[in-house]
Tab-separated table of C-alpha atoms and ligand atoms in Angstrom:
chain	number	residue	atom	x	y	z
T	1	UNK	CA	102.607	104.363	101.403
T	2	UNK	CA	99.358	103.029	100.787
T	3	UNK	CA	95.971	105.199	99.622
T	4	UNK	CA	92.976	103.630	100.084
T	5	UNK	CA	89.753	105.223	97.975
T	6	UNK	CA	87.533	104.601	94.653
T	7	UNK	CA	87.502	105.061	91.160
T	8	UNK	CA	84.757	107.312	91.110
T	9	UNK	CA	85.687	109.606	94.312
T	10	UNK	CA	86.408	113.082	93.489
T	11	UNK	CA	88.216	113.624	97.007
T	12	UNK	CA	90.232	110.435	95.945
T	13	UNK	CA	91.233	111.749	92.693
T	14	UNK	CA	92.303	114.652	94.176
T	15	UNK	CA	94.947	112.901	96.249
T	16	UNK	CA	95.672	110.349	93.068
T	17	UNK	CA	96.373	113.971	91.266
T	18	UNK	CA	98.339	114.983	93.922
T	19	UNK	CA	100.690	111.942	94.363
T	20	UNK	CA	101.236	111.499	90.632
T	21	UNK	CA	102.107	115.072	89.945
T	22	UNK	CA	104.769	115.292	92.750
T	23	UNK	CA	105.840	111.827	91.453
T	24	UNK	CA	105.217	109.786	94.727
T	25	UNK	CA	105.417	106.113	94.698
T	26	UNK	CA	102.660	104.441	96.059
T	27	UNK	CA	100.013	101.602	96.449
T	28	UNK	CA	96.374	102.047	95.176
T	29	UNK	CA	93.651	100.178	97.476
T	30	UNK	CA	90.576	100.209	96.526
T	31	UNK	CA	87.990	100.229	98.955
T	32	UNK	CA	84.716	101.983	99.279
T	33	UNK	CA	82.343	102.484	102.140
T	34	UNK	CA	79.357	101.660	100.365
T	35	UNK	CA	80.559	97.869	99.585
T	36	UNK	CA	79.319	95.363	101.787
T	37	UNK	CA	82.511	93.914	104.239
T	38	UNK	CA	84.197	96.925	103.173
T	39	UNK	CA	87.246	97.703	105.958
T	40	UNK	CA	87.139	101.568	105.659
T	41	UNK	CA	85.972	102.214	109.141
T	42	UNK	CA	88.593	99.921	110.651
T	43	UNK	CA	91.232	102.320	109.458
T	44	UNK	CA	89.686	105.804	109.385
T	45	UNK	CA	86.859	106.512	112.602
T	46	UNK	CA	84.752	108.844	110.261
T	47	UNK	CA	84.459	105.934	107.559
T	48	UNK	CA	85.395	107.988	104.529
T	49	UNK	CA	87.232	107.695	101.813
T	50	UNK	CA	90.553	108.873	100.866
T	51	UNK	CA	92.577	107.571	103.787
T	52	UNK	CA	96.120	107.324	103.335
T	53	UNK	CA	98.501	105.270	105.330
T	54	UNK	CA	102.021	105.958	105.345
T	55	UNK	CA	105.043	103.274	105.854
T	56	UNK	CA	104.815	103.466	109.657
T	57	UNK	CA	101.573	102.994	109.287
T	58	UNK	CA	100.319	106.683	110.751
T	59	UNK	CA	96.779	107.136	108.964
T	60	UNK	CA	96.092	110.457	107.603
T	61	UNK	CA	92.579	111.646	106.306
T	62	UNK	CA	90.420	113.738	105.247
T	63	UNK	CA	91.920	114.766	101.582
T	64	UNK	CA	92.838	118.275	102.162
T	65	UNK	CA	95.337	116.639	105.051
T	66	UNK	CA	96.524	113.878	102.701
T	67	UNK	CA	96.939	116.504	99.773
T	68	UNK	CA	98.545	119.072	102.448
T	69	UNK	CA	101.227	116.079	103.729
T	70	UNK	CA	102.123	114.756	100.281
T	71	UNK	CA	102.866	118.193	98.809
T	72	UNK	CA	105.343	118.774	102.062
T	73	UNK	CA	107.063	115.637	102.230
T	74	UNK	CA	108.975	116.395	98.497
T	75	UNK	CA	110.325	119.399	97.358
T	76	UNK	CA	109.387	119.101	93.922
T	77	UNK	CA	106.419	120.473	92.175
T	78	UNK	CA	105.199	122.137	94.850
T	79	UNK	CA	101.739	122.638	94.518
T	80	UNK	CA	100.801	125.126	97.530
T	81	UNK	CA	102.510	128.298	97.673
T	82	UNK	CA	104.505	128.969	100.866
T	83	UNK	CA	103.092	132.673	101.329
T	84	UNK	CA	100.271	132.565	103.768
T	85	UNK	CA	97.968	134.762	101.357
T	86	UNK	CA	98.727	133.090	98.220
T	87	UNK	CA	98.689	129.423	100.192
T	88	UNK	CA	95.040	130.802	101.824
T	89	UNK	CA	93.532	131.349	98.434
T	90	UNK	CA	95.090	127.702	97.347
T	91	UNK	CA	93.197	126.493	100.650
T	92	UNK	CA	90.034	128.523	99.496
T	93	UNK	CA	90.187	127.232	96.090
T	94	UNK	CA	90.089	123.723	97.449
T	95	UNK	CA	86.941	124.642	99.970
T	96	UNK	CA	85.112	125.452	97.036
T	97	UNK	CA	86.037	122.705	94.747
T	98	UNK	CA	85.817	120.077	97.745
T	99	UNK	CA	82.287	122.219	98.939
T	100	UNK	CA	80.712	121.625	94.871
T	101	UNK	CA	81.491	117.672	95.692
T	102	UNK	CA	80.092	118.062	98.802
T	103	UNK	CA	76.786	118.778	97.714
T	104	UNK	CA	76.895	116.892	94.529
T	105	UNK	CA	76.954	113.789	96.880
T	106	UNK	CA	74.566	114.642	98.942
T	107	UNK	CA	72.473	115.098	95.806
T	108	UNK	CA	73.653	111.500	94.488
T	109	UNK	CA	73.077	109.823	97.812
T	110	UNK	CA	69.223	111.700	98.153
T	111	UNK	CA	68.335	110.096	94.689
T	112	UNK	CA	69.721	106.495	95.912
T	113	UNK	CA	66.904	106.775	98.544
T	114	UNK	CA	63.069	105.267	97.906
T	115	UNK	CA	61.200	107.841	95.760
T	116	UNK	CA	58.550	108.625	98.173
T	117	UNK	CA	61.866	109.825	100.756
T	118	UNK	CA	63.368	111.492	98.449
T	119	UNK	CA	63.390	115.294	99.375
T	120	UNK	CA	63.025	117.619	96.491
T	121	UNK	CA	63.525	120.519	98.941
T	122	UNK	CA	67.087	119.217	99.964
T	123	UNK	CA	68.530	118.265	96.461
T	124	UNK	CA	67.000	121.552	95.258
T	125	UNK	CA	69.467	122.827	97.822
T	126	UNK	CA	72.235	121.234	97.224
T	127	UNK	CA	71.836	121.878	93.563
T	128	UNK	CA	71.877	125.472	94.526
T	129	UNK	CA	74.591	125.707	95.986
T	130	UNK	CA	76.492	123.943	93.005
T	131	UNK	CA	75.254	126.659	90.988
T	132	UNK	CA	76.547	129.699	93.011
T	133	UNK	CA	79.584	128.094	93.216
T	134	UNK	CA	80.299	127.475	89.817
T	135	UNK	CA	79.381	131.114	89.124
T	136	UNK	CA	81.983	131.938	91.485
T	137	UNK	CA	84.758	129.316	90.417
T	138	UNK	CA	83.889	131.127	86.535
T	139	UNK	CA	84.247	135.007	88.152
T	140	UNK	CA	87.661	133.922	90.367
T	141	UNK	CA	89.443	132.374	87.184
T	142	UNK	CA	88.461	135.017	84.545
T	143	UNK	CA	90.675	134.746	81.960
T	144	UNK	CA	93.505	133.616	84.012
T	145	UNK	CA	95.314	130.567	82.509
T	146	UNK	CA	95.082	128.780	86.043
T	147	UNK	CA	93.073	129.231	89.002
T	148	UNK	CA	95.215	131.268	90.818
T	149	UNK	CA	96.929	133.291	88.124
T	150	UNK	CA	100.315	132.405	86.078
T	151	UNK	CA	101.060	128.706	87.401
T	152	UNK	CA	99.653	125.474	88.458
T	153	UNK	CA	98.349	125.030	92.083
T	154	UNK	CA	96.600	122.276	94.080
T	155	UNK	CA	93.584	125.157	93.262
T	156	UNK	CA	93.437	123.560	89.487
T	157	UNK	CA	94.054	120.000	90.849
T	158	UNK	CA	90.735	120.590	93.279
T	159	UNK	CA	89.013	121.935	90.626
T	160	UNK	CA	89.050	119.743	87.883
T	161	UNK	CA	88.531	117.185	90.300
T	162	UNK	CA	85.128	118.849	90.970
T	163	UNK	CA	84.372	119.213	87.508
T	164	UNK	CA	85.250	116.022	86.400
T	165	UNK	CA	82.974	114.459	89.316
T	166	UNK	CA	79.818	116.966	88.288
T	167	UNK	CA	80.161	115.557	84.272
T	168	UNK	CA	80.431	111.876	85.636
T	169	UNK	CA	77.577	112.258	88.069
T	170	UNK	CA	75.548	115.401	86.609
T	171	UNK	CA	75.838	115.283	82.971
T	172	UNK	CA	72.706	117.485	83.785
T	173	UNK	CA	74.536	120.249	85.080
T	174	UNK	CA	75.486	122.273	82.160
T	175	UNK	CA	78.816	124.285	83.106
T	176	UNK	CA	80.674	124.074	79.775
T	177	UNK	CA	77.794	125.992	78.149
T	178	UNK	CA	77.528	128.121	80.877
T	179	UNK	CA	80.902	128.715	81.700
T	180	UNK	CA	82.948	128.268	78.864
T	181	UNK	CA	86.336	129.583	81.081
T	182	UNK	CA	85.935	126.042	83.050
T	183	UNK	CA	85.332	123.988	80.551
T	184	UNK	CA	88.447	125.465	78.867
T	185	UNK	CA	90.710	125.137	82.135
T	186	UNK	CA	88.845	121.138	82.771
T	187	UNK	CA	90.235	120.820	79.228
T	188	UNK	CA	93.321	121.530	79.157
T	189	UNK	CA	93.514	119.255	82.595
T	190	UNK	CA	92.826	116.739	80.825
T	191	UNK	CA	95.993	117.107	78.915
T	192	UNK	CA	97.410	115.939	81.382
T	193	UNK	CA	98.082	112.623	82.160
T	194	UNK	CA	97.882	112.429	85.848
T	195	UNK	CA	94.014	113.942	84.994
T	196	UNK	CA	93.201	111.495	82.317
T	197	UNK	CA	94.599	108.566	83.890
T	198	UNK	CA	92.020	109.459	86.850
T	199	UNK	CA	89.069	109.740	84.962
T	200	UNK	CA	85.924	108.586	87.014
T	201	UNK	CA	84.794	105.338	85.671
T	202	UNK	CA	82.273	103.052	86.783
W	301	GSF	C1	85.122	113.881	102.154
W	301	GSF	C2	85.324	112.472	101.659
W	301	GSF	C3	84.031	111.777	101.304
W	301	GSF	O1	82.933	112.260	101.561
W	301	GSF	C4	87.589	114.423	102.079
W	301	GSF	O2	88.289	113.403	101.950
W	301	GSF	O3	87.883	115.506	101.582
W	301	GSF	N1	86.043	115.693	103.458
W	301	GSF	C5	86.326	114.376	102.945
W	301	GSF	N2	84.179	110.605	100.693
W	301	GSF	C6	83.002	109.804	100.365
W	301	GSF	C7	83.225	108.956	99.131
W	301	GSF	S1	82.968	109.788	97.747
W	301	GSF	O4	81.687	110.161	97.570
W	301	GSF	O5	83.991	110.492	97.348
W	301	GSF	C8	82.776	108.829	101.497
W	301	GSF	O6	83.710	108.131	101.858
W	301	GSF	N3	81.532	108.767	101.989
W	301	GSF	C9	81.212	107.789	103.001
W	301	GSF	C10	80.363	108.392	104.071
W	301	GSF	O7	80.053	107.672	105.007
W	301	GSF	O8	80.035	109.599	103.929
């Protein structure tokens, strides 16, 4: 199978987390659809990145699918628990974490635009948003070692993929000083090598 996404994409990384820590084989494309002549809307309608295409060339997007699929398809290290209100907190988990990225986008593609059409309004929305959410990622993980209690979940994957993305893009954004429980979970993430080998990088 084949993913297709970017160094620097959060949602990307996710599924790079995802495939290395269930151990899946794969091929790395990278493509982005903000190069010119890039082919990302010849394979996925909505012109986004992840997209994953398996052997028989079925194309699956948007992350939380490709994430969903790949932990399925092996038994091993599963990383979404099979009861529905454990697996619906996973799922909730990764709307936040995926949400946070959302917005810290939308902030990074604002700024891209001409000064004078840049909306201070809208990023000061976005950026809100960013904030109650970390404030909530903080209160949900207490003093738990992991997101979702005792053991490693697609939860932690999500979220160190969101936190990792905010310290590439927002060094701004202070949420080791003001959160000290993520920074301590983002460390210890980065322990591992299927999180440092994923690193954004320019
Ligand atoms: C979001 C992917 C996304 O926005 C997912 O895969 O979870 N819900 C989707 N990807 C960005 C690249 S990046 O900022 O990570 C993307 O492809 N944007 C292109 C566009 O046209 O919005």
């Amino acid at each position: 199978m084949k993913l297709i996404g970017s160094l620097t994409s959060p949602y990307a990384r996710k599924a790079r987390v995802v495939l290395a820590e269930k151990k899946i084989e794969y091929d790395f494309e990278l493509d982005s659809p903000w190069t010119p002549d890039n082919k990302v809307a010849q394979i996925n309608p909505l012109g986004k990145i992840p997209v994953l295409v398996l052997d028989d060339d079925t194309v699956l997007f948007d992350s939380r699918v490709i994430v969903e699929y790949l932990d399925n398809v092996t038994p091993n290290n599963k990383l979404m628990p099979a009861p529905n209100r454990e697996r619906t907190e996973v799922k909730r988990w990764e709307a936040l974490g995926d949400g946070v990225c959302d917005a810290a986008v939308l902030i990074f593609l604002e700024r891209k635009r001409p000064a004078k059409q840049q909306s201070a309004d809208w990023i000061a929305r976005q950026e809100t948003k960013i904030v109650r959410s970390l404030e909530f990622m903080s209160e949900q993980l207490g003093e738990n070692t992991w997101c979702i209690g005792t053991h490693f979940s697609l939860a932690d994957i999500t979220t160190g993929c969101a936190l990792g993305y905010l310290a590439f893009r927002f060094p701004e954004i202070d949420w080791r000083e003001n959160h000290p429980n993520l920074a301590r979970i983002h460390d210890k993430l980065m322990l591992r090598p299927t999180f440092a080998e994923t690193a954004p990088q320019d």
